CSV table of C-alpha atoms and ligand atoms in Angstrom, one decimal:
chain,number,residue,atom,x,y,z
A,10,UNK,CA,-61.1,-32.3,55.8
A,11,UNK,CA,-60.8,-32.6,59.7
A,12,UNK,CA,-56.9,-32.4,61.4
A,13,UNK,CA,-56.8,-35.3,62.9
A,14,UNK,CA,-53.9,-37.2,62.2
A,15,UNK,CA,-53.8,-40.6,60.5
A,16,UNK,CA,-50.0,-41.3,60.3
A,17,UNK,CA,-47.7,-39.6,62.8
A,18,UNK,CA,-43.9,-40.0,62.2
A,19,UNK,CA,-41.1,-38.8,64.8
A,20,UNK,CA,-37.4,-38.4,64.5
A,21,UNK,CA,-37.7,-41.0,62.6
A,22,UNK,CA,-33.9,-42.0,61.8
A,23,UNK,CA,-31.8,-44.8,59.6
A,24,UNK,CA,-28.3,-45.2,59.8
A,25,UNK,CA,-26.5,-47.5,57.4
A,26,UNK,CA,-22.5,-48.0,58.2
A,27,UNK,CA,-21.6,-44.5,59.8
A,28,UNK,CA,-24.4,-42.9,57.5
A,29,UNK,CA,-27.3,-41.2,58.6
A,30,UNK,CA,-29.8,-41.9,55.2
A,31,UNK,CA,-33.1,-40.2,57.1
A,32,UNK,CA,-31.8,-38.0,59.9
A,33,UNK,CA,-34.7,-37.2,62.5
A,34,UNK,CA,-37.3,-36.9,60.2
A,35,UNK,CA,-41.1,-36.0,61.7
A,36,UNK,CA,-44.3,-35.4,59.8
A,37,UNK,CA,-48.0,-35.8,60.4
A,38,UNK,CA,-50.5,-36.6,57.5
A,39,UNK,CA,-54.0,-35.6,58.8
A,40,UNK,CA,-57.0,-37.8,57.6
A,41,UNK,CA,-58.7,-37.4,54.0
A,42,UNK,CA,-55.1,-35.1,52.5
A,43,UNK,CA,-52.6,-36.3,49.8
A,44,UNK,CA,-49.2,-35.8,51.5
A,45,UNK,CA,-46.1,-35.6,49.4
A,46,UNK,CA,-42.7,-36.6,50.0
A,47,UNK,CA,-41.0,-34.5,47.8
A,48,UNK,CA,-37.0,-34.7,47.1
A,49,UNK,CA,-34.4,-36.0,44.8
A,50,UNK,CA,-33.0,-39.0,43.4
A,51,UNK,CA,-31.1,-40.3,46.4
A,52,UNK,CA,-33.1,-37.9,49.2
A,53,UNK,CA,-34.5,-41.3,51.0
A,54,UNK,CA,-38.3,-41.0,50.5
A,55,UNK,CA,-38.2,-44.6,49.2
A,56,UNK,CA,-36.2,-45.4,52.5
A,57,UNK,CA,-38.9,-43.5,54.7
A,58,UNK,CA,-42.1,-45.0,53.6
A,59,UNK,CA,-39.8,-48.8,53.7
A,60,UNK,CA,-39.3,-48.1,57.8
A,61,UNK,CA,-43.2,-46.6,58.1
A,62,UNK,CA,-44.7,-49.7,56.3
A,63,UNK,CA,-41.8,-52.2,58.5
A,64,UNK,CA,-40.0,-53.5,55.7
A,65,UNK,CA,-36.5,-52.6,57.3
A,66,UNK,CA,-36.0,-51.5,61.1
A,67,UNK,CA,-35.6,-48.0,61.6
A,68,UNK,CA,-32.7,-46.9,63.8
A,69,UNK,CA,-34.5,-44.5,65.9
A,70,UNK,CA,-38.0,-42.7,66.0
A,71,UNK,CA,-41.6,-43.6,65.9
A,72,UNK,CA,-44.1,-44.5,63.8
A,73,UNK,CA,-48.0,-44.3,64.4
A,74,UNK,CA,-50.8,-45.5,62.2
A,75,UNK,CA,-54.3,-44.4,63.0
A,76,UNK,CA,-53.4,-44.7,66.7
A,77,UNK,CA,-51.4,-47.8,66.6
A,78,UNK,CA,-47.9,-47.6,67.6
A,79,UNK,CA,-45.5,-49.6,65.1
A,80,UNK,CA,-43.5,-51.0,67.9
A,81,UNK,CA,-46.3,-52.2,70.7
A,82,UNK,CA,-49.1,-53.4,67.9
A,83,UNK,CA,-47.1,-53.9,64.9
A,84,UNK,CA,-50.2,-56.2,63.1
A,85,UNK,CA,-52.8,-53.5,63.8
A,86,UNK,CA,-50.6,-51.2,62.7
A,87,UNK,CA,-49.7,-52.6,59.5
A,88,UNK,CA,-53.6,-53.6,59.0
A,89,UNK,CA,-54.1,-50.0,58.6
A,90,UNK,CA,-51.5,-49.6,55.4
A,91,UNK,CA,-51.9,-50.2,52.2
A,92,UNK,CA,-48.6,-49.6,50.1
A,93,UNK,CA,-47.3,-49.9,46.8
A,94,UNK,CA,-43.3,-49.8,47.5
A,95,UNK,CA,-41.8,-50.8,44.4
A,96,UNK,CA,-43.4,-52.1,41.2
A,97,UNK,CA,-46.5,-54.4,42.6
A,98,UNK,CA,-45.7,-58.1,41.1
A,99,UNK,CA,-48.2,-59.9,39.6
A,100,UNK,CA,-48.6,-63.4,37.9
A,101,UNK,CA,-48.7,-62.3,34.0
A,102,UNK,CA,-50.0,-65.7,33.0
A,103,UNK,CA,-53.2,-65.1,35.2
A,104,UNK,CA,-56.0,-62.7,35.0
A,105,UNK,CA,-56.4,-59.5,37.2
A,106,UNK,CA,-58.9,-61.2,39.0
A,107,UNK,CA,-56.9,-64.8,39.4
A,108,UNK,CA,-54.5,-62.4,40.8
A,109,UNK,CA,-56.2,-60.8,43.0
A,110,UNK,CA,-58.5,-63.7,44.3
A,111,UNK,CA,-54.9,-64.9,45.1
A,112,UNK,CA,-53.8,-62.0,47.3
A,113,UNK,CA,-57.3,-61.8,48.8
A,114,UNK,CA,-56.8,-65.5,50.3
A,115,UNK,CA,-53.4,-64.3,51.5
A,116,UNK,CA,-54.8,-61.5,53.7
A,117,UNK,CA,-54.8,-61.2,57.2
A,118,UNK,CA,-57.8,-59.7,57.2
A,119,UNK,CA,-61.4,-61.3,56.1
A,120,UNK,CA,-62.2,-60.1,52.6
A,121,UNK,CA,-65.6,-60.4,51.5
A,122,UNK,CA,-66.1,-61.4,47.6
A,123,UNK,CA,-68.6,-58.2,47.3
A,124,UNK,CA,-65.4,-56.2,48.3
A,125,UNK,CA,-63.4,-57.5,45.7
A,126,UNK,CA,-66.3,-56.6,43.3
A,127,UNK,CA,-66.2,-53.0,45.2
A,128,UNK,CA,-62.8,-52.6,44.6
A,129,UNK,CA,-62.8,-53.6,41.1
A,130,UNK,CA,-65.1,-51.1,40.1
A,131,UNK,CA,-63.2,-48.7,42.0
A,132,UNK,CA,-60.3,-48.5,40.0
A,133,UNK,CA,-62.5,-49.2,36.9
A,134,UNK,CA,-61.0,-52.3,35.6
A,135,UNK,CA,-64.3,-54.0,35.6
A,136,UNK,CA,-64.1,-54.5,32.2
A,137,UNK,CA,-60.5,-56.2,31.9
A,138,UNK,CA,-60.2,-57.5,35.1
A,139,UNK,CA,-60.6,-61.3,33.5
A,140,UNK,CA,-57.9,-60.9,31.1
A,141,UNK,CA,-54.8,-61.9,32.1
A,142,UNK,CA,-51.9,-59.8,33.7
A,143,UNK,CA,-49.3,-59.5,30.7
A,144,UNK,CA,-51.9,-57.9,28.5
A,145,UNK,CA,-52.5,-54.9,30.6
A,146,UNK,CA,-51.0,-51.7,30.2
A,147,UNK,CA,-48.8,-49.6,32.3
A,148,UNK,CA,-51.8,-47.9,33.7
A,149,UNK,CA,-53.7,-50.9,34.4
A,150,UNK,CA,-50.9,-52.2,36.1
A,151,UNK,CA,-50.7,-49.8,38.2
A,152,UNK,CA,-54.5,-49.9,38.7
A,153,UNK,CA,-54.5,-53.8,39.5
A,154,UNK,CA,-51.4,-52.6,42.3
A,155,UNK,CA,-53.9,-49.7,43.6
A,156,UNK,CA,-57.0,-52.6,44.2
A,157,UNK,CA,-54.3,-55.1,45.9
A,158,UNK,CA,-53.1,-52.4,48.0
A,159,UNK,CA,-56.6,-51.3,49.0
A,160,UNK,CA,-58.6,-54.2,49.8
A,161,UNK,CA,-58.4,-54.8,53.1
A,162,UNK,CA,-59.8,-51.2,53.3
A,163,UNK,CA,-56.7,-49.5,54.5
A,164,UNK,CA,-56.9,-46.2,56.5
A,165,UNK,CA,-53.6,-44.9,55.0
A,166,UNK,CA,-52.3,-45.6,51.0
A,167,UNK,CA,-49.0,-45.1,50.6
A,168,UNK,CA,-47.1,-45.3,47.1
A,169,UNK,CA,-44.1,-44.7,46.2
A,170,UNK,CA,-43.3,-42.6,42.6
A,171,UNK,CA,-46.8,-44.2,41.6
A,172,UNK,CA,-46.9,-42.3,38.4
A,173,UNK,CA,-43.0,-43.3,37.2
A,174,UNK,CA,-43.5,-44.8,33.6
A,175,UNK,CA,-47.0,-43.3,32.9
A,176,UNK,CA,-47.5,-41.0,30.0
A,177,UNK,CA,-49.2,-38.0,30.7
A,178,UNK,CA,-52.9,-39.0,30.2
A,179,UNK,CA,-52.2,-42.1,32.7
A,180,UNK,CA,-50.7,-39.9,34.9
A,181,UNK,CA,-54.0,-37.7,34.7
A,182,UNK,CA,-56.1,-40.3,34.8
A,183,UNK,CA,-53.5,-42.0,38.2
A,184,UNK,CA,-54.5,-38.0,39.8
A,185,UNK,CA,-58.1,-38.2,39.6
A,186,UNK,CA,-57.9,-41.4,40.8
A,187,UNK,CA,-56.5,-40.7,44.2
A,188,UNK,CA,-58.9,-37.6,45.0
A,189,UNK,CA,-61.3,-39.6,44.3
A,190,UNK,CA,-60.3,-42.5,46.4
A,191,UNK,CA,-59.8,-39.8,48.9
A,192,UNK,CA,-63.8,-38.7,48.8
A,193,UNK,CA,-64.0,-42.5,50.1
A,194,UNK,CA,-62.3,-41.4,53.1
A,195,UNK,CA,-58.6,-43.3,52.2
A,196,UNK,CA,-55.6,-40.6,52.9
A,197,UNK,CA,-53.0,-41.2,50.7
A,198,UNK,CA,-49.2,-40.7,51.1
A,199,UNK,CA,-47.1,-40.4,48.0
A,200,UNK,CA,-43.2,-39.6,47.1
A,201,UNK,CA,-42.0,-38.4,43.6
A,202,UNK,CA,-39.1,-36.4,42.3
A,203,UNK,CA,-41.2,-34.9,39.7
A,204,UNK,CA,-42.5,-30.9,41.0
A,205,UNK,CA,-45.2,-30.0,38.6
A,206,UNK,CA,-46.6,-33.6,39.2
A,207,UNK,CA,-47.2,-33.2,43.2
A,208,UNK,CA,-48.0,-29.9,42.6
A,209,UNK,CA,-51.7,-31.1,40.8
A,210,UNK,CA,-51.7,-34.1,43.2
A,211,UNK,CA,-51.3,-33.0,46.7
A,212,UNK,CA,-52.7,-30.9,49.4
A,213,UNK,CA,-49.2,-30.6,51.6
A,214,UNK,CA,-46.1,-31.5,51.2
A,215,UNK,CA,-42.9,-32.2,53.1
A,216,UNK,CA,-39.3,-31.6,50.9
A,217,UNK,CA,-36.4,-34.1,52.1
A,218,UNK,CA,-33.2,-33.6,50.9
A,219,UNK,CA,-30.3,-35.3,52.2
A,220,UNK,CA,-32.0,-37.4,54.7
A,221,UNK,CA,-33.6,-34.4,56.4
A,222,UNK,CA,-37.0,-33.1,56.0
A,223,UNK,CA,-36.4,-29.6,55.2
A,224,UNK,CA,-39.7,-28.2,55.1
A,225,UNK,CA,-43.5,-28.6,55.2
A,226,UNK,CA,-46.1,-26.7,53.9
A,227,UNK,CA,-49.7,-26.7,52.1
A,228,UNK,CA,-49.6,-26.5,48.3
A,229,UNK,CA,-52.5,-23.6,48.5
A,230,UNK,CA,-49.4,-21.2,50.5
A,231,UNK,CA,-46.7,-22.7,47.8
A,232,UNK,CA,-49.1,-21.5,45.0
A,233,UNK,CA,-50.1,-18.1,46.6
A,234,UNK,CA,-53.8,-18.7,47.0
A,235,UNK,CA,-54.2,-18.4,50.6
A,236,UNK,CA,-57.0,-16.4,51.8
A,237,UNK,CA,-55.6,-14.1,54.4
A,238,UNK,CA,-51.7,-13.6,52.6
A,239,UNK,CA,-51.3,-10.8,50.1
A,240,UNK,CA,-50.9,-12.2,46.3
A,241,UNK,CA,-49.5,-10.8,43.2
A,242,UNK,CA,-52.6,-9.8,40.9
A,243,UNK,CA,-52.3,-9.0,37.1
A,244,UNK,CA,-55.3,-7.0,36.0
A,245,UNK,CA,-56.3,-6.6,32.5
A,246,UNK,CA,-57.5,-3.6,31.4
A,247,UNK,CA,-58.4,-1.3,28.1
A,248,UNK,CA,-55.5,1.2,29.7
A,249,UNK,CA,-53.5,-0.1,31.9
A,250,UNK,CA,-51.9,3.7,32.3
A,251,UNK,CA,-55.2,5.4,32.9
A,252,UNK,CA,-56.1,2.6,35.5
A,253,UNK,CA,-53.2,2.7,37.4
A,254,UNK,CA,-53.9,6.6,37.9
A,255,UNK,CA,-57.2,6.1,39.0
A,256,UNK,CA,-56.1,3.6,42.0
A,257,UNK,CA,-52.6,5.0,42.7
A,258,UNK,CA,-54.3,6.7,45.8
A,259,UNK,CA,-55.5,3.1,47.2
A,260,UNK,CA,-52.7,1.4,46.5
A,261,UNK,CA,-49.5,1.4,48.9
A,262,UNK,CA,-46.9,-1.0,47.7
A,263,UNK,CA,-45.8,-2.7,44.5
A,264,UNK,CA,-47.6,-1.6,41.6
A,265,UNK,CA,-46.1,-2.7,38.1
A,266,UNK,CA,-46.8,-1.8,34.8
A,267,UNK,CA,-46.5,-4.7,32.5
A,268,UNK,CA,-47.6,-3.9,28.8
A,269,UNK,CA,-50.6,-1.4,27.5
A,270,UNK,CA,-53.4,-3.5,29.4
A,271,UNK,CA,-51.8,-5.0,31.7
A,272,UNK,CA,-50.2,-4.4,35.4
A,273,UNK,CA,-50.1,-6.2,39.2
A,274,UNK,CA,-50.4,-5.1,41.8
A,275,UNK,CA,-50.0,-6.9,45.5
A,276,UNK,CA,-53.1,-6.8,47.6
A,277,UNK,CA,-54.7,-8.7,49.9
A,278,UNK,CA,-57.9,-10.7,48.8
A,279,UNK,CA,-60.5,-8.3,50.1
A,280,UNK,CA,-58.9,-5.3,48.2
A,281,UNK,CA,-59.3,-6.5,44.7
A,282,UNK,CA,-62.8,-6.5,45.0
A,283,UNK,CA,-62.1,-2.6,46.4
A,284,UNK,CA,-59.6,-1.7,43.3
A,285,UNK,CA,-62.2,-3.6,40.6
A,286,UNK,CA,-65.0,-1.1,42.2
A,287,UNK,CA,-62.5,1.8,41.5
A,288,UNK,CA,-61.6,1.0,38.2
A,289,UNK,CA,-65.3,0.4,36.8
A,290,UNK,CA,-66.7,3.5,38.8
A,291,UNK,CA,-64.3,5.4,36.7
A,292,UNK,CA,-65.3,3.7,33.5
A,293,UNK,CA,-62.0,1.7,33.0
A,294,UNK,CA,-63.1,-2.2,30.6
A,295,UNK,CA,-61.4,-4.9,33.0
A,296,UNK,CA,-61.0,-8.1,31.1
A,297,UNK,CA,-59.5,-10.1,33.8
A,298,UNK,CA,-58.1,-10.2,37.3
A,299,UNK,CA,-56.2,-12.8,38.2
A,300,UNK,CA,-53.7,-14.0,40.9
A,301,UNK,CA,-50.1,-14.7,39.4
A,302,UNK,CA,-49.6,-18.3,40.9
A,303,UNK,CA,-45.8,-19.2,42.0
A,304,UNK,CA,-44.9,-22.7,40.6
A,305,UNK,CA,-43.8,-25.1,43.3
A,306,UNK,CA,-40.9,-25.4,41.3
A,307,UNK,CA,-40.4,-22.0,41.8
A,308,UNK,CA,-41.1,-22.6,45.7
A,309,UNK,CA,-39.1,-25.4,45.9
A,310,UNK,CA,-35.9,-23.6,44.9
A,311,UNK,CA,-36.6,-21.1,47.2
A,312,UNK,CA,-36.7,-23.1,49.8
A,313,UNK,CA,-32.9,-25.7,48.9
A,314,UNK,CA,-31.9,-22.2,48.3
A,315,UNK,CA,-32.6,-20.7,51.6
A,316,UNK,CA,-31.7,-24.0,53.0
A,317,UNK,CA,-28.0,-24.0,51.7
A,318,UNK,CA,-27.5,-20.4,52.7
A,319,UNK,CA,-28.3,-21.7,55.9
A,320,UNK,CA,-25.9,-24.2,56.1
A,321,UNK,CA,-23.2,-22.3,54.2
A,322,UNK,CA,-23.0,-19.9,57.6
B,413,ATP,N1,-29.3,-50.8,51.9
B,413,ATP,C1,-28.6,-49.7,51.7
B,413,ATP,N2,-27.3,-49.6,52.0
B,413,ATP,C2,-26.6,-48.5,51.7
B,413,ATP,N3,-27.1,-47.3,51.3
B,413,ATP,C3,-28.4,-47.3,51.1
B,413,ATP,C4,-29.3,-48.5,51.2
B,413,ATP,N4,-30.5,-48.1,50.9
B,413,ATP,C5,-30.5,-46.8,50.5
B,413,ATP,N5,-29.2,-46.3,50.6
B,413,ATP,C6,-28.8,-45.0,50.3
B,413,ATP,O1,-29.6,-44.1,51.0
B,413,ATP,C7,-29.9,-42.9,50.3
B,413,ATP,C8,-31.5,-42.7,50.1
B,413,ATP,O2,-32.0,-43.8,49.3
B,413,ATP,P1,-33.5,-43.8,48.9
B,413,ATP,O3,-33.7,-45.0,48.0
B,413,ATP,O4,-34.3,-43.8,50.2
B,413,ATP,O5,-33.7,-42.5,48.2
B,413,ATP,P2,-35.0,-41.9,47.3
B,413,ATP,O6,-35.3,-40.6,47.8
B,413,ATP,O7,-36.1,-43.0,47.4
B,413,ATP,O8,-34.4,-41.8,45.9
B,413,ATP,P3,-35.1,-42.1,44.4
B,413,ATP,O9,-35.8,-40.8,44.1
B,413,ATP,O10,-33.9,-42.3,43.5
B,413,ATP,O11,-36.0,-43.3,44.5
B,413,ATP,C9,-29.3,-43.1,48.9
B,413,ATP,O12,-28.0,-42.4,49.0
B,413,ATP,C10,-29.0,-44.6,48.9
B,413,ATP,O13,-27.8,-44.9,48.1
B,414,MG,MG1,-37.1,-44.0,45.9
């Protein structure tokens, strides 16, 4: 994944009556990542992607879309977007293809017939694609909405709470889809309400609440899996009490003992290679190391948490 960035929002705002519904909000989502807009019913994710795709007029800020500015080349801009906002519409009465033949001759932009064949096969509906519409599923559905929104060969694929209605195995299958639409080189941006869902599906995230964006970071920092920072590490042993003797003189902060054969330990990456050396040197069975991963649930209420404290001063 290189930095550069596909979509570039600043202080972006909407203001409805008195109201400020997205207050300043700025975000960059780089090229090849699935960026989450993360927040609750209400927050105004749905109202954010509505300004960045032009559907309503935002009151204040910018929007830019793989280097086209919203307000000086509005068409290229919007070329470069491909967006499911609310639940795509399609004729039941027709066939997935009817349908999409239809939106094809809509386009702005020339669609060749072996792209609509491309596409197709992309989100694997080759094989029901000439039924018609109101005998799909849920998940093909959604599928169909995924090849309308992408076949003009978007840069950027935004949806919006993509995966409300699907069980879990469609919202599985919906996952694997996007990461593998990213490998094609589409960067996707998503909202949902749901935590353990963008947890699995994206690479950062952004939390609005209120309007504001309150905080951005990469889901590999959320779930403690970062390289350089120190992680919690439960280690699995025959005796937990003889280990934790044997590496007591190598160890500086927060060791814990959890049961017979087990305990963690915080250390930095490069140490548990050091402590695993120890502990087998001195003829200690380890079963397992392994890094105690924070939820983003339990990130995220860190973070509202830290947030109202904030504001309560
Ligand atoms: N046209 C409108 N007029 C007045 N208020 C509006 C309008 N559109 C949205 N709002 C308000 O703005 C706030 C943000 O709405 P928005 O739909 O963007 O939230 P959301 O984060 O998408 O929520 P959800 O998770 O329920 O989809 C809500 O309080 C909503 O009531
Ligand atoms: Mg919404």
């Amino acid at each position: 994944m290189n930095n550069s960035s596909i979509l570039k929002v600043t202080n972006l705002t909407k203001k409805i009556g008195a109201k400020k519904i997205v207050d300043n909000v700025s975000f960059d989502v780089r090229k090849g990542e699935i960026f989450g807009l993360l927040g609750p019913n209400g927050a105004g994710k749905t109202t954010i992607i509505r300004m960045i795709v032009g559907l309503i007029n935002r009151t204040g800020g910018h929007v830019s879309i793989n280097g086209f500015d919203l307000d000086t080349n509005f068409n290229e801009a919007l070329n470069e977007i491909g967006a499911i906002v609310e639940n795509p519409e399609f004729y039941g009465y027709l066939s997935g293809y009817k349908n999409l033949i239809h939106y094809k001759r809509m386009s702005r932009k020339e669609i060749s017939e072996e792209k609509l064949r491309e596409t197709i096969a992309v989100v694997k509906l080759d094989a029901a694609i000439k039924q018609k519409v109101k005998t799909y599923s849920l998940g093909m559905r959604q599928r169909l909405g995924v090849a309308q929104a992408i076949l003009h060969s978007p840069s950027l694929l935004i949806l919006d709470e993509p995966t409300n209605g699907l069980d879990p195995s469609g919202i599985r299958e919906f996952r694997d889809h996007l990461r593998m639409l990213t490998e094609k080189g589409v960067t996707v941006l998503v909202s949902s309400h749901l935590l353990a869902e963008m947890q699995l599906m994206c690479d950062r995230f952004a939390i609005i609440e209120k309007g504001k964006l309150i905080y951005i970071e990469s889901m590999a920092e959320t779930t403690n899996m970062e390289a350089a920072s120190k992680r919690k590490v439960t280690f699995t042993v025959h005796n937990s009490e003889a280990a934790m003797q044997i590496i007591q003189p190598f160890i500086v902060e927060g060791m814990e003992k959890l049961n017979e054969q087990q305990f963690t330990i915080s250390l930095d990456y490069q140490s548990i290679a050091e402590i695993n050396k120890q502990l087998v040197q001195a003829d200690i069975s380890v079963f397992e190391i392994a890094s105690v991963k924070k939820t983003l649930e339990d990130r995220f209420l860190e973070i509202t948490n830290s947030a109202k404290e904030g504001t309560d001063k």
